[in-house]
Amino acid sequence: MQSLQELQQELERYKLEHQKLSQRVEELSDFIENASVPIHWVDENGIIIWANQAELDLLGYSADEYIGHHIKDFHQDEFTINDILQRLSSDQILKDFPAILKSKDDSVKHVRINSNVYRKNGEFIHTRCITTDITATIENELKQAEMLTELEESEARLRMALSISNLGTWDYNVTNGILKWSEGCKEIYGLNPDAEVDYEAFSKHIYPDDREFVEAEIKKALDPGNGSYDIIYRITRFDNDAVVWIKSYGKVYFDETGKAVRFIGSVLDITSAKLANEQILRNEKLFKAIVQNIPNSLILIIDKDHRFLTVEGDLMEKLGYKPIDYKGTHPSDVLNADRYEAAKPLFERVLSGKTFSVEYKAATGEDLKIHLIPLKDDRDKVYAGLLIATDITDSKKAEEKGAKLAAIVESSDDAIISKTLEGIITSWNDAAKRLFGYTADEIIGKPIQTLFPEDRLDEETEILSRLHRGERVEHFETQRKTKDGKIIDLSLTISPIRDSKNNIIGLSKIARDITSKKQEDMRKNDFIAIVSHELKTPLTSVKSYVQLLLAKAKKENDQFITNALSRTEIQVNKMASMINDFLSLARLEEGKVYLRMEDFELHVLMVELVNDAQFLASGHTIKLQDCDEIIVHGDRDKIGQVLINLLSNAIKYSPKGTTIILGCKKVAGKVNIYVTDEGIGISETDQKRLFERFYRVDNQLKTVSGFGIGLYLVSEILKFHDSKIIVESVEGKGSTFSFELEEVKIK
Ligand code: ADP
């Protein structure tokens, strides 16, 4: 029997034991409760009966939200948890069993579960589950797998690019510093396919000026979180040190700690594109120079995306585009949508390599011609499009004017014919067809002589030589032959056709049928001839009687009658000279002019004429500027008639009190005879027509009598003497009429 003391001692001992034990339990539960490893217990129904703080922290729940709930609620995959519970209830021990848990924030946790069942007396008390969070590892694995596919994909892409362009690839292992280049890459660098490279060699072949930039870019790419690399720079080739422009594109891959591990990328030789660019710049200067020399023009260069590389010329603004600097802009940004839409097909066509031109009417009314030319590189690849626009408004107008003129020519009543200098007919209007009977088809291409009567075949040579001297042949009266052989009278006006450089390239002829006018002229001539002839006989007897009476009156010293008869004689003489002119004209027209050529002393004739003239014109002083002892060859009467005409004109057309000179001088073996007055003068336009038949100047001296045949006769008579009448005159100052005759040398 134990003593009370002993019992007490034993109790104390138990107490102590108990104390120790409970402290131990406390320590243990604290250890488990606060362990860094997540632990939980589940009962045989799958209800969580306990979980430590680490477990709650892992998934983010409070104890209430977790403990007392079914474990299934926290598993992502029902199949897995059923499997786990099944295994545990059949007393299996789970080791690193994979599972996925749901966190409170809907994220998932990848875990490995180690678990077994705690039984007491064979009875299921609870499971003991230790969870290990491997989410980070799993994610890392996934990322790596992703990265790998990405790598594979980008490599595949590179390989593809490689096969379609001269692209090279490189692969730089940042960790061990090994650099690998593809064959294409080596080719760009001028290396053999089996050559080895390293980073140092790569760095050495960066063009010196670009090295700093490239190295900075590489460093930037390797910075964690960056990884991109896309630059253009120059390298020097290994084989020939040639400078090559490359575009290098790369990507850096980092490990889970953010350390760069792999740097891969591509290089593309863009030298030719770069050179093309330089070519564009060079061309630009050239185009600028061209444009500045073509007024109203515009030069545009567009790149493959239609961007304006060059815009030169003043036309842009003229066409109503904004006055901005278009260089470098894209049409979609600077033009209104309609305009760009309209231009787009043209841009596309030229960039596809076609050369073509279009005409275009600008909104502002100008007509433009636009030439589109593709610009190609050495390999015949289009790198840009050149557009040259010129304002053709003027030439368009000229074209229209030409068409209008052609219409006028066609509808003219006068025959209008043009021909080459060789005399080949090149155009033929409707009136020409009516006049000559030939259709345009029949006659164009034929020699003009087809229309000439046999006796006038050499007339063309004369006309040509006159035109060559620059003269316009006007109202040239001649005859031509129609298709059915009829001879017609024509008045021709012939003018030279000149090219833009003023060279004569052909002739145009306007022919007017004057046959009926001719016939009328003939009748008029006949009439004048008859009348003059009939008047001449009575006038001659009047003249003789006047002279007779005058002699008598002088003898009887009857001053009044002498005076009156002298005046009568002057008037009779005037009348006689007029009738003489009419007769001469009629004879001339009929071709009945006969010259009585002789050598005669000019001086004697001139003295006679001056005396006669002075007798006629009492108000004027008539002076003789003589050259003595000159013998000339000609028809004395007719030359006399010429000079009488010139003198009487000088008297008629100059005021009283002025001086008239009849003179002569020797000029280069010839004798120049002239009549100078201080009269009203003749305008330049009238000077050209003075010598036409019946031409009279429409001047203020309406009262001066005359028919406009005097100067015509003068010029015709002189023509028979192989001479020509020349007029020099200044309006209001006076005129000089002169001509030359051959001097006869006395042996
Ligand atoms: P007309 O009978 O009218 O004088 P002409 O043939 O002699 O005819 O002259 C033609 C025209 O030339 C004249 O109408 C006249 O106006 C002009 N004319 C001729 N000679 C002179 C001159 N010396 N001074 C001014 N005008 C002249």
mmCIF file of N, CA and C in Angstrom, residues 172 211 215 402-403 564:
data_model
loop_
_atom_site.group_PDB
_atom_site.id
_atom_site.type_symbol
_atom_site.label_atom_id
_atom_site.label_comp_id
_atom_site.label_asym_id
_atom_site.label_seq_id
_atom_site.Cartn_x
_atom_site.Cartn_y
_atom_site.Cartn_z
ATOM 1 N N TYR A 172 23.347 34.660 -81.064
ATOM 2 C CA TYR A 172 24.408 34.973 -80.102
ATOM 3 C C TYR A 172 23.993 34.450 -78.737
ATOM 4 N N ARG A 211 30.181 52.446 -85.151
ATOM 5 C CA ARG A 211 30.415 51.468 -84.084
ATOM 6 C C ARG A 211 29.763 51.883 -82.759
ATOM 7 N N GLU A 215 26.935 49.606 -80.821
ATOM 8 C CA GLU A 215 27.190 48.989 -79.512
ATOM 9 C C GLU A 215 26.198 49.488 -78.459
ATOM 10 N N GLY A 402 -5.535 76.251 -134.759
ATOM 11 C CA GLY A 402 -5.200 75.612 -136.035
ATOM 12 C C GLY A 402 -6.445 75.008 -136.661
ATOM 13 N N ALA A 403 -7.236 74.356 -135.807
ATOM 14 C CA ALA A 403 -8.451 73.717 -136.310
ATOM 15 C C ALA A 403 -9.424 74.769 -136.839
ATOM 16 N N ALA A 564 -4.739 135.217 -171.552
ATOM 17 C CA ALA A 564 -5.833 134.228 -171.586
ATOM 18 C C ALA A 564 -5.469 133.034 -172.455
#
